[in-house]
XYZ file of C-alpha atoms in Angstrom:
370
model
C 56.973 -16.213 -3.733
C 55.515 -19.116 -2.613
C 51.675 -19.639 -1.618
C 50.753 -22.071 0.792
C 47.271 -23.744 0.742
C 45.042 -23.698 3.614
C 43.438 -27.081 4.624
C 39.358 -26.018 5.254
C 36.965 -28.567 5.930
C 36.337 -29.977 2.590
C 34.426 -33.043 3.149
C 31.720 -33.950 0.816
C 28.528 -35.910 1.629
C 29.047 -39.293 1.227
C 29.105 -40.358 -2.144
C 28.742 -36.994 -3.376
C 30.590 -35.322 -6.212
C 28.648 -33.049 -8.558
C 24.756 -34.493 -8.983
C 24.776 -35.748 -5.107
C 25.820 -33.144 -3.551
C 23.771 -31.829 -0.172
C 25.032 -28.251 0.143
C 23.575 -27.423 -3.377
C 19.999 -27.489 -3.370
C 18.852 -29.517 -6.614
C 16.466 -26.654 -7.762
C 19.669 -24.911 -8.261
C 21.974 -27.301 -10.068
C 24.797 -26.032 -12.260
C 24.137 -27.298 -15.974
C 27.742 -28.179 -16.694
C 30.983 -28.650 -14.916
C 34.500 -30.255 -16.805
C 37.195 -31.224 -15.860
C 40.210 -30.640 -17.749
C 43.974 -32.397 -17.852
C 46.587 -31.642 -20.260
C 50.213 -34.146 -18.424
C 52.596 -32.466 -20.687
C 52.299 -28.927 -18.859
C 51.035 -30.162 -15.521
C 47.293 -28.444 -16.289
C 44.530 -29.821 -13.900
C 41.415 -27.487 -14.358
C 37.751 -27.579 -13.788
C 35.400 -25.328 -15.042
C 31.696 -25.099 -13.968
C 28.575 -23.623 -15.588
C 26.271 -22.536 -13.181
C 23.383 -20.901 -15.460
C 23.165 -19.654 -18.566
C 19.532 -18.175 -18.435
C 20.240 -15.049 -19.017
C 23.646 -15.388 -21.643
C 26.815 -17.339 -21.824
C 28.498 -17.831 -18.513
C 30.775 -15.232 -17.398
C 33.279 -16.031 -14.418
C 37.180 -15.643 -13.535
C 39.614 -18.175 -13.459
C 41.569 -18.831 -10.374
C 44.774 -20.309 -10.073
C 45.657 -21.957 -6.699
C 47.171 -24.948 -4.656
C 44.230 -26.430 -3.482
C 44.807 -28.819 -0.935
C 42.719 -30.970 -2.654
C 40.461 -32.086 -5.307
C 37.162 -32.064 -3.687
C 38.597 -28.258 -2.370
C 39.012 -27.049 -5.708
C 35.653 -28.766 -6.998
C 33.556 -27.221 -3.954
C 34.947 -24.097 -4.895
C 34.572 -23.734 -8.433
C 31.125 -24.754 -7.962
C 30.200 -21.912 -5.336
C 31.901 -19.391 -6.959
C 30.321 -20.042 -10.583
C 26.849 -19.876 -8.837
C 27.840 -16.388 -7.242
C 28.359 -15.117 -10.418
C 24.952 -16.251 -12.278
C 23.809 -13.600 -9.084
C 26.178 -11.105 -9.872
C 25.243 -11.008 -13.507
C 21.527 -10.712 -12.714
C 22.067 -7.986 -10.075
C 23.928 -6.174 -12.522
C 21.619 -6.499 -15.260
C 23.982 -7.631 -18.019
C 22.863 -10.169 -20.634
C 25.299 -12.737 -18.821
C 25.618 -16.078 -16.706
C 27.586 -17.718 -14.443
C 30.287 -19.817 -14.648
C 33.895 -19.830 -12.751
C 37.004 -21.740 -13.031
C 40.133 -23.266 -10.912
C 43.600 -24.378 -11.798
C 44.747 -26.474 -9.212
C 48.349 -25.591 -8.898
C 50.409 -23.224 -6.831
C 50.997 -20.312 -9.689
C 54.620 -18.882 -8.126
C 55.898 -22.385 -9.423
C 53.352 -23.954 -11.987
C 52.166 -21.170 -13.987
C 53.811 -21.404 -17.665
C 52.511 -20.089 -20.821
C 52.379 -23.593 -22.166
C 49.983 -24.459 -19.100
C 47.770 -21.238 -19.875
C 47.762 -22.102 -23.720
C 46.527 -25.350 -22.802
C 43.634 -24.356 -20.485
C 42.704 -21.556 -22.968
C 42.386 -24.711 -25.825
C 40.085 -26.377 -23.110
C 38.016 -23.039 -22.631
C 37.605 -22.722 -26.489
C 36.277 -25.939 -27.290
C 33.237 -25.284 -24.563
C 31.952 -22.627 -27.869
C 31.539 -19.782 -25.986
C 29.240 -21.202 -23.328
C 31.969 -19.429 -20.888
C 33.717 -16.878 -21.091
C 37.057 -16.394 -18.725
C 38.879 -13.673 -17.045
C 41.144 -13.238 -14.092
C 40.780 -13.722 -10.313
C 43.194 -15.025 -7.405
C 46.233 -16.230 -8.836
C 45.850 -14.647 -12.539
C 46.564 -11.251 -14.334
C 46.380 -9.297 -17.319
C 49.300 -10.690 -18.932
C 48.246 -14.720 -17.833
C 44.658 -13.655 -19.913
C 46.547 -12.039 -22.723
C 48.473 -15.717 -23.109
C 45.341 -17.238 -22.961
C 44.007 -15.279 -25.396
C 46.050 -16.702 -28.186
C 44.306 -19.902 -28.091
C 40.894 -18.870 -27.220
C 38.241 -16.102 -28.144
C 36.409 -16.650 -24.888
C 38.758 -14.322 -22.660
C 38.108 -10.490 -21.194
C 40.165 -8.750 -18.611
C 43.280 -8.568 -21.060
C 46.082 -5.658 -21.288
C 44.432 -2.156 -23.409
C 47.412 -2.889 -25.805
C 46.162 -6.415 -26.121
C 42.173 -4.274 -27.017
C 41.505 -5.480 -23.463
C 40.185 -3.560 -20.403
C 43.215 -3.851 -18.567
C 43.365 -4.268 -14.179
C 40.137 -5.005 -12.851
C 41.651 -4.442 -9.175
C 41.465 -0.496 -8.987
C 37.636 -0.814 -10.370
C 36.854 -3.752 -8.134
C 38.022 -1.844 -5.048
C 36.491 1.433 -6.087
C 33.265 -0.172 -5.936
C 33.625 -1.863 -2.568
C 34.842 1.447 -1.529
C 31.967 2.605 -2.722
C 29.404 0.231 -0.632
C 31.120 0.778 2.403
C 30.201 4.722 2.084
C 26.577 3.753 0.980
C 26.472 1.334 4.275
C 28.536 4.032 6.670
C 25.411 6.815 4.859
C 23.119 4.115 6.292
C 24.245 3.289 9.605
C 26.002 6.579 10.644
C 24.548 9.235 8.071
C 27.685 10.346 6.850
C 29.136 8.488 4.362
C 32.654 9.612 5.276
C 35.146 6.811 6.689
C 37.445 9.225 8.914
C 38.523 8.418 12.091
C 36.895 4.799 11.495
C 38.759 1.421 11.874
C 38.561 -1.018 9.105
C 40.024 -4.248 9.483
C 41.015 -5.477 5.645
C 41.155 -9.465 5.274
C 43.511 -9.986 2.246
C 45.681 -7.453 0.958
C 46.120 -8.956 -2.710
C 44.883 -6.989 -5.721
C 42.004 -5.556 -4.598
C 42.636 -5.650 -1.086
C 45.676 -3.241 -1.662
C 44.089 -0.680 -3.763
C 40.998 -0.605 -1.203
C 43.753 0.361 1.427
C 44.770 3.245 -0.478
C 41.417 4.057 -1.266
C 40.702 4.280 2.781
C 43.643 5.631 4.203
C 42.617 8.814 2.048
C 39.178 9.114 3.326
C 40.757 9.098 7.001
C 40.274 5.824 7.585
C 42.696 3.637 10.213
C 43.512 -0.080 8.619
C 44.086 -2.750 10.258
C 45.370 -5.345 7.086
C 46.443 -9.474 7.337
C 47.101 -11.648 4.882
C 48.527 -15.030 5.022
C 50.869 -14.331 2.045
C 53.903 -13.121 3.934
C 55.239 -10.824 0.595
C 51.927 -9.369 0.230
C 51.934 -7.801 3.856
C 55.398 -6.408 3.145
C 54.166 -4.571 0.558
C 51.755 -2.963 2.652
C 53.849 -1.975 5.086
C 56.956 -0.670 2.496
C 53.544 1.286 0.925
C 51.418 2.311 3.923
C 53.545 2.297 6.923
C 50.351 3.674 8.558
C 48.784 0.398 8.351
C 48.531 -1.714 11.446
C 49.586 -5.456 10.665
C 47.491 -8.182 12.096
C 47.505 -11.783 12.294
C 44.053 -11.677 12.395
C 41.411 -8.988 11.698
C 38.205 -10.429 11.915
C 38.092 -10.699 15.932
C 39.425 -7.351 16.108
C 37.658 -3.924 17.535
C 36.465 -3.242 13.871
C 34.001 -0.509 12.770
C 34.003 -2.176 9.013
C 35.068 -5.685 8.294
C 36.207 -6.142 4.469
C 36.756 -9.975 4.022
C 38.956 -9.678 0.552
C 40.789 -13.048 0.644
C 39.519 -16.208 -0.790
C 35.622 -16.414 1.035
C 33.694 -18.352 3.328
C 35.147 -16.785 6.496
C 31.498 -15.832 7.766
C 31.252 -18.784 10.211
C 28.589 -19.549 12.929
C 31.206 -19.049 15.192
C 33.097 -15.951 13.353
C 30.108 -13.803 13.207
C 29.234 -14.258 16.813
C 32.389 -12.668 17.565
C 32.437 -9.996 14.683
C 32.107 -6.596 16.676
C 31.991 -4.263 13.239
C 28.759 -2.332 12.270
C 29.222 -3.057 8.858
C 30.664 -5.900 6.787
C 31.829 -5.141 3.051
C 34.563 -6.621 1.294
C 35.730 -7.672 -1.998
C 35.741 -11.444 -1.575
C 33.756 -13.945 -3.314
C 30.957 -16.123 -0.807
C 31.936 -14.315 2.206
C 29.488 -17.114 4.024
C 30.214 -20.368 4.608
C 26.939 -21.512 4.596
C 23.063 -19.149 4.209
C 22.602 -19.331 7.793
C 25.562 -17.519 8.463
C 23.290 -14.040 7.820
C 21.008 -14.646 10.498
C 23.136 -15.499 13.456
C 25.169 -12.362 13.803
C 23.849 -10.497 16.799
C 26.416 -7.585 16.381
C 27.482 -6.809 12.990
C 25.344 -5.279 10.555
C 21.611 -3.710 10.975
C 19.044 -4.223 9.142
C 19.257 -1.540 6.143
C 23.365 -2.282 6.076
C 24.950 -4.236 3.337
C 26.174 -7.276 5.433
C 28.095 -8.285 2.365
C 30.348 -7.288 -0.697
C 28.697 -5.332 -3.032
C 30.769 -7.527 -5.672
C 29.573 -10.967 -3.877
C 26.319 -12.915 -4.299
C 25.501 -13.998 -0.569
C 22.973 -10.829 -0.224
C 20.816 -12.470 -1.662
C 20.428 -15.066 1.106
C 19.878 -11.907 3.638
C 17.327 -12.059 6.165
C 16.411 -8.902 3.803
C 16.125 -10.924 0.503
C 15.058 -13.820 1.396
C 16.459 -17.280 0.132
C 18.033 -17.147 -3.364
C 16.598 -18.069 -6.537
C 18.263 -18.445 -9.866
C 17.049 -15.901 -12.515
C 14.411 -17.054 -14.324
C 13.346 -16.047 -18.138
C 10.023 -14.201 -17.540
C 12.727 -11.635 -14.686
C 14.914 -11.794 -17.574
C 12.611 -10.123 -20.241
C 10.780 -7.993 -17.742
C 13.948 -6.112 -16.905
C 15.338 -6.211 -20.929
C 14.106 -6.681 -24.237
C 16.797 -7.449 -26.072
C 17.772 -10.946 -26.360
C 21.529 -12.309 -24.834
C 24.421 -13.036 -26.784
C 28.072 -14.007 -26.355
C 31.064 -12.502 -26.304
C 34.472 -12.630 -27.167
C 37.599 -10.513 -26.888
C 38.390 -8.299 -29.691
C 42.376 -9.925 -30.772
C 43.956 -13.100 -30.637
C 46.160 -14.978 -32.868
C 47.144 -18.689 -32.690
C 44.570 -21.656 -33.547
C 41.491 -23.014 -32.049
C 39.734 -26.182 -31.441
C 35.861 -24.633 -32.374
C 35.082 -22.185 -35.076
C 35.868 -18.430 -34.198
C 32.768 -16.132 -33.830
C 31.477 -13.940 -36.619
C 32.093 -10.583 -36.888
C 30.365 -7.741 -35.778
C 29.872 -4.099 -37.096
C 31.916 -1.707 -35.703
C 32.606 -3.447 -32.209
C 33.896 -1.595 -28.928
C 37.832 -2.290 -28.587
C 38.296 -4.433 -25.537
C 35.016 -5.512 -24.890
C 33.327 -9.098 -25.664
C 31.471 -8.827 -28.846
C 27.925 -10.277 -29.951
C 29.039 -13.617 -31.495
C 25.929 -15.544 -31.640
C 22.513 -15.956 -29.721
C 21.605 -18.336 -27.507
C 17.989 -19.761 -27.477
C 16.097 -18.467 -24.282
C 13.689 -21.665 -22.955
């Protein structure tokens, strides 16, 4: 299976890169981003620290053939900001960080690549931590986790948590009840139409999930094989090439982000908009200049993405700040690390910790809070 990039509009501001930059206000600058080679497997990487207020950085890393450079780079560095939000909303002592391999993984991935990038990720000392996302799995973080300690989302015979997908879907599933509670007060999804953007890992299992609360699907993807899957699995599922300018009670954006447009919202006709994907908008504005999806009291976005917090509701964002940080938890943060690996490392390995929880990070060392 093949994967074929998709050219967006990627230009940066003129001589921007990552201090220049104009769509990243400077009062919310990420404190680190690298860039990683290795020529002898191919690796090209980039891994960006957004904050690290409130713990080491916690983000995925995603493995795709970005059409570009500056693609990859605008990407890392919205996604690694998303998560210093999602870590904050969930109250976990955590950042936010993300990482890209730029690469098409049906015909780069090789364990000698993932070794390589995991060598990378352990010489950053635990300031991030990685897992998967698009274009990575449990067995691509249990490689990885033979040449770092930084690395959750690994197989439960590997002491790791396993699939995130089911879990991830569950709790989009989840919002969309909570939002169909709100706007119809029921939160039943029978005899509703839901128009699923991207029917990957979590995009799948959320299909199941809504076909048995009497839900009709409308699914596209633009992975040809992925589709097919679908409709071998759910031959109930209506197959789109598009969804999101469809007659749509729920629209659940679970593809790679940023498909909340000026123009797209305009056109969205759905009450409710709640998917899986990462920075569903393209830009803050995007919230306010919907006049049909989404009332006020609705989640307009995932419950697993960052961009409610630049609702009309919330206001504009802010990163989380030390005095939030203590007022919510007393306890200071610390980093993490997977419970097995075996191979060698570029950094020392953490120290041990009484009587840890098998396939969850472990307390490694604290970080000094400003």
């Amino acid at each position: 299976m093949t994967v074929t990039a998709e050219r967006h509009d990627t230009a940066l501001p003129e001589g921007a890169g990552v201090f220049e930059r104009t769509d990243f206000p400077t009062a919310d600058a990420h404190e680190q981003v690298t860039f990683f080679q290795d020529p002898g497997t191919g690796l090209k990487a980039i891994v960006a620290i957004h904050d690290t207020t409130l713990g080491p950085a916690l983000g995925g890393t995603r493995f795709y053939p970005y059409a570009d450079e500056a693609a990859a780079l605008k990407d890392v560095l919205r996604l690694s900001r998303g998560m210093t939000y999602k870590s904050a909303i969930a109250g976990v002592d955590l950042g936010g960080g993300k990482a890209v391999i730029i690469g098409d993984p049906a015909t780069g991935k090789s364990e000698a690549l993932l070794e390589a990038y995991a060598r990378f990720v352990q010489t950053l000392g635990g300031r991030y931590i990685t897992a998967g996302d698009v274009g990575t799995n449990s067995d691509d973080l249990d490689v990885m986790g033979r040449a770092t300690d930084y690395v959750v989302g690994r197989n439960t015979a590997a002491g790791g948590s396993g699939d995130s997908a089911p879990m991830t879907a569950l709790g989009v599933f989840q919002g969309m009840r909570a939002a169909a509670q709100a706007k119809w007060g029921t939160p039943s999804l029978a005899g509703r139409t839901v128009g699923v953007e991207g029917t990957g890992k979590v995009g799948y299992q959320l299909i199941k999930l809504l076909l048995a609360d009497g839900a009709s699907v409308i699914a596209t993807d633009v992975n040809a094989a992925a589709l097919d899957r679908v409709a071998r699995d759910f031959p109930e599922v209506k197959i789109a090439s598009s969804v999101i300018d469809q007659e749509l009670d729920v629209y659940a954006p679970c593809a790679m982000g940023a498909t909340l447009t000026d123009e797209s919202v305009a056109a969205i006709t759905a009450d409710i908009i709640c998917g899986a994907a990462n920075n569903q908008l393209a830009h803050p504005r995007s919230s306010t200049t919907s006049a049909n999806a989404a009332s006020p009291g609705c989640p307009t976005t995932s419950p697993t993405a960052a961009d409610s917090f630049r609702s009309p509701v919330n206001g504009s964002a802010r990163p989380p700040t030390t005095s939030a940080r203590r007022s919510r938890r007393s306890s200071p943060p610390s980093c993490r690390s997977s419970t097995s690996r075996s191979g060698t490392a570029s950094s020392p390995a953490p120290q041990p910790t009484p009587s840890p929880r098998p396939g969850s990070p472990q307390p490694s060392r604290r970080l000094r809070r400003p």
